[in-house]
Short mmCIF file of C-alpha atoms in Angstrom, two decimals:
data_model
loop_
_atom_site.label_atom_id
_atom_site.label_comp_id
_atom_site.label_asym_id
_atom_site.label_seq_id
_atom_site.Cartn_x
_atom_site.Cartn_y
_atom_site.Cartn_z
CA MET A 1 105.47 115.48 99.91
CA LYS A 2 104.69 112.67 102.36
CA ILE A 3 105.72 109.08 101.46
CA GLY A 4 104.55 105.90 103.10
CA VAL A 5 106.22 102.91 103.53
CA VAL A 6 103.85 99.75 103.86
CA VAL A 7 105.03 96.99 106.49
CA PHE A 8 103.62 93.60 105.90
CA PRO A 9 104.69 90.92 108.41
CA GLY A 10 107.81 89.87 106.99
CA SER A 11 109.01 93.14 105.24
CA ASN A 12 112.64 93.54 105.91
CA CYS A 13 113.68 96.38 103.64
CA ASP A 14 111.26 98.74 105.37
CA HIS A 15 113.81 100.40 107.58
CA ASP A 16 116.36 100.85 104.93
CA THR A 17 113.83 102.52 102.57
CA TYR A 18 112.64 104.74 105.38
CA HIS A 19 116.16 105.47 106.39
CA VAL A 20 117.28 106.93 102.98
CA LEU A 21 114.03 108.95 102.59
CA LYS A 22 114.22 110.51 105.98
CA ASP A 23 118.04 110.54 106.82
CA GLU A 24 119.41 110.94 103.33
CA LEU A 25 117.04 113.06 101.54
CA GLN A 26 115.13 114.62 104.69
CA ALA A 27 111.74 113.65 103.25
CA HIS A 28 108.48 113.39 105.17
CA VAL A 29 108.03 109.70 105.65
CA GLU A 30 105.97 107.45 107.50
CA TYR A 31 105.51 103.67 108.15
CA ILE A 32 102.10 102.14 107.23
CA TRP A 33 101.00 98.96 109.05
CA HIS A 34 99.47 96.54 106.64
CA LYS A 35 96.12 96.70 108.48
CA GLU A 36 95.49 100.17 107.47
CA THR A 37 92.43 100.57 105.73
CA THR A 38 92.60 104.32 104.63
CA LEU A 39 95.44 106.26 103.13
CA ARG A 40 94.55 109.67 103.27
CA PHE A 41 97.50 112.44 102.96
CA PHE A 42 99.93 110.16 101.17
CA ASP A 43 101.73 111.75 98.07
CA ALA A 44 103.64 108.40 97.18
CA ILE A 45 103.63 104.61 98.55
CA VAL A 46 106.62 102.38 98.67
CA LEU A 47 106.13 98.71 99.09
CA PRO A 48 109.51 97.53 100.41
CA GLY A 49 111.56 94.39 99.84
CA GLY A 50 111.23 91.19 102.19
CA PHE A 51 109.45 88.14 102.67
CA SER A 52 105.90 89.18 103.39
CA TYR A 53 104.06 86.22 104.84
CA GLY A 54 107.17 84.12 104.62
CA ASP A 55 106.49 83.79 100.63
CA TYR A 56 103.73 81.38 101.44
CA LEU A 57 101.82 80.18 98.50
CA ARG A 58 103.51 82.50 95.87
CA ALA A 59 105.80 85.53 96.96
CA GLY A 60 103.47 88.74 97.15
CA ALA A 61 100.11 86.36 96.99
CA LEU A 62 99.14 86.92 100.59
CA ALA A 63 100.15 90.61 100.87
CA ARG A 64 98.02 91.31 98.07
CA PHE A 65 95.00 90.71 100.20
CA SER A 66 96.46 92.62 103.30
CA PRO A 67 93.87 95.35 104.33
CA VAL A 68 96.23 97.95 103.09
CA MET A 69 96.30 96.79 99.66
CA GLN A 70 92.81 97.80 98.66
CA ALA A 71 93.68 101.36 99.78
CA VAL A 72 97.09 101.16 97.77
CA ILE A 73 95.08 99.77 94.66
CA GLY A 74 92.81 102.63 94.84
CA LEU A 75 95.59 105.13 95.05
CA ALA A 76 97.41 103.62 92.31
CA ARG A 77 94.39 104.06 90.07
CA GLN A 78 93.95 107.72 91.04
CA GLY A 79 97.44 108.18 89.60
CA VAL A 80 99.50 108.42 93.14
CA PRO A 81 102.93 106.92 92.53
CA VAL A 82 103.36 103.52 93.96
CA LEU A 83 106.96 101.83 94.04
CA GLY A 84 107.17 98.05 94.71
CA ILE A 85 110.93 97.07 95.28
CA CYS A 86 111.78 93.19 95.17
CA ASN A 87 108.93 91.69 97.24
CA GLY A 88 107.06 94.78 96.85
CA PHE A 89 107.15 94.23 92.87
CA GLN A 90 105.99 90.66 93.52
CA VAL A 91 102.98 92.15 95.48
CA LEU A 92 102.09 94.48 92.79
CA LEU A 93 101.97 91.73 90.05
CA GLU A 94 99.82 89.64 92.16
CA ALA A 95 97.75 92.59 92.95
CA GLY A 96 97.34 93.02 89.12
CA LEU A 97 98.82 96.68 89.01
CA LEU A 98 101.52 95.45 86.80
CA PRO A 99 101.22 92.82 84.19
CA GLY A 100 103.25 89.59 84.31
CA ALA A 101 104.57 87.10 87.01
CA LEU A 102 107.65 86.36 88.78
CA LEU A 103 108.84 82.74 88.59
CA ALA A 104 111.57 81.09 90.52
CA ASN A 105 115.16 82.07 88.93
CA ASP A 106 115.99 79.88 86.12
CA HIS A 107 118.93 78.41 87.84
CA LEU A 108 117.02 77.69 91.04
CA ARG A 109 119.58 79.88 93.17
CA PHE A 110 119.06 82.72 95.35
CA ARG A 111 121.08 85.52 93.71
CA CYS A 112 122.62 88.22 96.11
CA GLN A 113 125.01 90.30 94.13
CA THR A 114 125.41 93.66 92.52
CA VAL A 115 124.45 94.05 88.97
CA THR A 116 124.44 96.56 86.15
CA LEU A 117 121.25 98.12 85.11
CA ARG A 118 120.46 100.19 82.19
CA VAL A 119 117.82 102.83 82.56
CA SER A 120 115.83 101.93 79.53
CA ASP A 121 113.18 104.73 80.12
CA SER A 122 113.55 107.89 82.31
CA SER A 123 110.19 109.47 81.45
CA SER A 124 108.51 108.77 84.88
CA CYS A 125 108.23 110.28 88.25
CA PHE A 126 110.63 107.42 89.49
CA THR A 127 113.27 107.87 86.95
CA ARG A 128 113.30 111.59 85.80
CA ALA A 129 116.60 112.09 87.70
CA TYR A 130 118.48 109.70 85.35
CA GLN A 131 119.56 109.92 81.66
CA PRO A 132 118.18 107.35 79.27
CA GLY A 133 120.67 104.69 78.61
CA GLN A 134 122.41 105.49 81.85
CA LEU A 135 124.06 102.46 83.50
CA LEU A 136 123.55 102.00 87.05
CA ARG A 137 125.00 99.38 89.81
CA MET A 138 122.66 98.06 92.34
CA PRO A 139 122.30 95.15 94.55
CA ILE A 140 119.70 92.33 94.12
CA ALA A 141 118.60 89.61 96.44
CA HIS A 142 115.97 87.31 95.41
CA TYR A 143 114.80 83.69 94.41
CA HIS A 144 111.94 84.80 92.50
CA GLY A 145 112.94 87.45 90.08
CA ASN A 146 112.66 85.73 86.65
CA TYR A 147 110.00 87.85 84.93
CA HIS A 148 107.58 86.27 82.76
CA ALA A 149 104.69 87.71 80.70
CA PRO A 150 102.73 86.45 77.63
CA ALA A 151 104.56 87.70 74.29
CA ASP A 152 101.79 90.06 73.56
CA THR A 153 102.23 91.70 77.05
CA LEU A 154 106.07 91.82 76.38
CA HIS A 155 105.42 93.40 72.89
CA ARG A 156 103.31 96.03 74.61
CA LEU A 157 106.05 96.76 77.12
CA GLN A 158 108.46 97.51 74.42
CA GLU A 159 106.20 99.52 72.27
CA GLU A 160 104.93 101.68 75.03
CA ALA A 161 108.41 102.06 76.57
CA LEU A 162 106.97 100.59 79.96
CA ILE A 163 110.33 98.70 80.68
CA ALA A 164 112.35 101.14 83.05
CA PHE A 165 115.19 99.14 83.74
CA GLN A 166 117.13 96.14 82.08
CA TYR A 167 120.07 93.88 83.45
CA CYS A 168 123.25 94.48 81.25
CA ASP A 169 126.67 94.14 81.08
CA ARG A 170 129.22 96.74 81.98
CA SER A 171 129.09 98.16 78.42
CA GLY A 172 125.16 98.25 78.41
CA GLU A 173 124.80 95.08 76.38
CA LEU A 174 121.50 93.36 77.39
CA SER A 175 123.36 90.02 77.14
CA PRO A 176 121.99 86.65 78.49
CA ALA A 177 125.28 86.46 80.80
CA ALA A 178 124.39 89.74 82.36
CA ASN A 179 120.73 88.28 83.21
CA PRO A 180 121.01 87.08 86.64
CA ASN A 181 117.60 85.19 87.00
CA GLY A 182 116.32 84.34 83.43
CA SER A 183 114.02 87.33 82.95
CA ALA A 184 112.43 87.88 79.71
CA LEU A 185 113.99 90.81 77.74
CA ASN A 186 116.36 91.13 80.77
CA ILE A 187 113.53 92.94 82.56
CA ALA A 188 114.59 94.21 86.01
CA GLY A 189 111.79 96.94 86.35
CA ILE A 190 108.49 97.91 84.61
CA TYR A 191 105.80 100.64 84.98
CA ASN A 192 101.96 100.31 84.40
CA PRO A 193 100.80 102.10 81.23
CA ALA A 194 99.80 105.37 83.44
CA ARG A 195 103.75 105.35 84.58
CA ASN A 196 102.65 106.03 88.29
CA VAL A 197 103.73 102.47 89.30
CA LEU A 198 107.15 100.98 89.34
CA GLY A 199 108.00 97.50 90.07
CA MET A 200 111.71 96.61 90.21
CA MET A 201 113.75 93.66 91.53
CA PRO A 202 117.05 95.39 92.41
CA HIS A 203 117.49 97.52 95.77
CA PRO A 204 117.81 101.04 95.20
CA GLU A 205 117.65 101.75 98.82
CA ARG A 206 120.52 99.42 99.18
CA ALA A 207 122.39 101.86 96.90
CA SER A 208 121.84 105.02 98.36
CA SER A 209 124.98 105.63 100.61
CA ALA A 210 128.55 106.17 99.33
CA LEU A 211 129.38 104.02 102.78
CA LEU A 212 127.48 101.27 100.95
CA GLY A 213 129.27 101.30 97.86
CA SER A 214 126.89 102.92 95.39
CA THR A 215 124.40 105.96 95.44
CA ASP A 216 123.05 104.98 92.00
CA GLY A 217 119.71 104.10 93.64
CA MET A 218 119.23 107.44 94.94
CA GLY A 219 118.06 109.12 91.80
CA ILE A 220 114.79 106.89 92.22
CA PHE A 221 113.95 108.75 95.64
CA LYS A 222 115.15 111.86 94.47
CA SER A 223 113.05 111.61 91.43
CA LEU A 224 110.07 110.69 93.45
CA LEU A 225 110.52 113.79 95.78
CA GLY A 226 111.00 116.05 92.66
CA ASN A 227 114.45 116.82 93.58
CA MET B 1 80.61 66.75 103.69
CA TRP B 2 82.62 67.75 100.62
CA ILE B 3 86.39 67.87 100.03
CA ALA B 4 87.60 69.80 97.15
CA LEU B 5 91.04 68.24 95.78
CA VAL B 6 92.78 71.05 93.86
CA ASN B 7 95.87 70.82 91.90
CA VAL B 8 97.91 73.82 90.69
CA THR B 9 100.25 73.53 87.91
CA TYR B 10 102.12 75.40 85.42
CA ARG B 11 100.67 76.30 82.35
CA PRO B 12 102.49 74.80 79.06
CA GLY B 13 105.44 76.69 78.13
CA ILE B 14 106.14 78.10 81.53
CA LEU B 15 109.78 77.32 82.69
CA ASP B 16 109.80 75.03 85.53
CA PRO B 17 113.24 74.31 86.51
CA GLU B 18 112.63 72.46 89.64
CA ALA B 19 110.62 69.92 87.30
CA LYS B 20 113.75 69.74 85.07
CA THR B 21 116.13 69.18 87.93
CA ILE B 22 113.94 66.25 89.41
CA GLN B 23 113.82 64.63 85.86
CA GLN B 24 117.48 64.88 85.58
CA ALA B 25 117.82 62.89 88.98
CA LEU B 26 115.30 60.56 87.90
CA ALA B 27 117.39 59.95 84.76
CA ALA B 28 120.61 59.49 87.01
CA LEU B 29 118.72 56.93 89.15
CA GLY B 30 118.04 54.97 86.00
CA PHE B 31 114.47 55.94 85.47
CA ALA B 32 115.18 57.10 81.90
CA SER B 33 111.69 56.44 80.83
CA VAL B 34 110.22 59.31 82.41
CA GLU B 35 110.00 61.63 79.39
CA ASP B 36 108.47 64.54 81.11
CA LEU B 37 107.74 65.64 84.58
CA LYS B 38 105.42 68.35 86.12
CA THR B 39 105.36 69.74 89.38
CA GLY B 40 102.27 71.63 91.27
CA ARG B 41 100.70 72.25 94.44
CA PHE B 42 98.06 70.44 96.18
CA PHE B 43 95.33 71.71 98.09
CA GLU B 44 92.50 69.94 100.34
CA LEU B 45 89.58 72.09 101.05
CA HIS B 46 87.05 70.93 103.53
CA TYR B 47 83.78 72.38 103.44
CA ALA B 48 81.49 72.79 106.43
CA PRO B 49 78.91 70.06 106.80
CA GLY B 50 75.87 70.82 105.01
CA THR B 51 77.51 72.72 101.98
CA GLU B 52 75.79 71.85 98.98
CA ARG B 53 77.92 70.10 96.34
CA GLU B 54 77.01 73.06 93.73
CA THR B 55 78.04 75.53 96.16
CA ALA B 56 81.40 73.72 96.86
CA GLU B 57 82.06 73.81 93.31
CA GLN B 58 81.46 77.43 93.00
CA LEU B 59 83.39 78.48 96.02
CA THR B 60 86.24 76.20 94.97
CA HIS B 61 86.68 77.97 91.61
CA ALA B 62 86.47 81.34 93.07
CA ILE B 63 89.27 80.40 95.75
CA ALA B 64 91.35 78.80 92.92
CA ASP B 65 90.75 81.90 90.67
CA GLN B 66 91.36 84.53 93.46
CA LEU B 67 94.13 82.86 95.52
CA LEU B 68 95.55 79.49 94.80
CA ALA B 69 96.74 79.78 91.17
CA ASN B 70 98.10 82.93 89.74
CA PRO B 71 96.40 82.57 86.17
CA VAL B 72 99.54 84.40 84.37
CA ILE B 73 101.55 81.25 85.06
CA GLN B 74 99.44 78.59 86.52
CA SER B 75 96.32 76.64 85.86
CA TYR B 76 94.23 74.36 88.32
CA ARG B 77 91.99 71.49 88.41
CA PHE B 78 89.97 69.83 91.33
CA ASP B 79 88.06 66.82 92.14
CA LEU B 80 85.12 66.92 94.75
CA GLN B 81 84.91 63.84 97.14
CA GLU B 82 82.26 63.14 99.41
CA ALA B 83 83.36 62.39 102.92
CA ALA B 84 81.32 60.83 105.95
CA GLU B 85 80.24 63.71 108.25
#
């Protein structure tokens, strides 16, 4: 299993992601520079967090037109797992691989904190290491994390169990107070209908080492590797 | 030459906390008669000399649809102005 971590100009969580996969999980992982146009021999792709292209125009809007993205879109359509974390989630939305958009946080503040997430669905290649309803602690660090989608899209996400993670309080309640950014339905992460694309605002790569306070994010990478 | 003046704004119903904050500041300054306020992004596209008006119009639509606006949350409108070459 070979995993590619895409590096856009302005990516800044690429090394963290690479480190978790390579050093913590001994996976075969390679960086992919955003100018690559062919992505053969990769079994999964990660679009890491950061500020690709300085978040100019809209977060993720310019990275979406990086040469590598045509290949990533092609792989995603073939069923290859594609994980977008934070800015990577924004890129996936702009690329149309996931529905909806991320607006500025409703309180207009950058939020850097640890949140509690509920695993709302654990039936994907990204979440199978978790139990449905399991609570996870992971950091968020974003300004544009306020998930928005038309009512019919939100309905479909619920009906088809395409909501992977939701912000909740310590008891698992999806309360407004536990929602750090105003996201519809407390959404923190969603799948595409084929469940091979996951976009999420929280940072599992920053919650994959006991030394850093949480290993709750490790389940995503373990799921991906089939461990 | 043709210049396209493109305005990108949020669709109705999309939360725009920045606009709300500016409006509250206006109220605090005494401009209470501003009932609603919208923010947006403005772009000027200068087309190469010789570009036909119709072409400029088509290109502006293509550019706004593909990049300048995110149709999930934004809409756009534009005017074309003719400038001396």
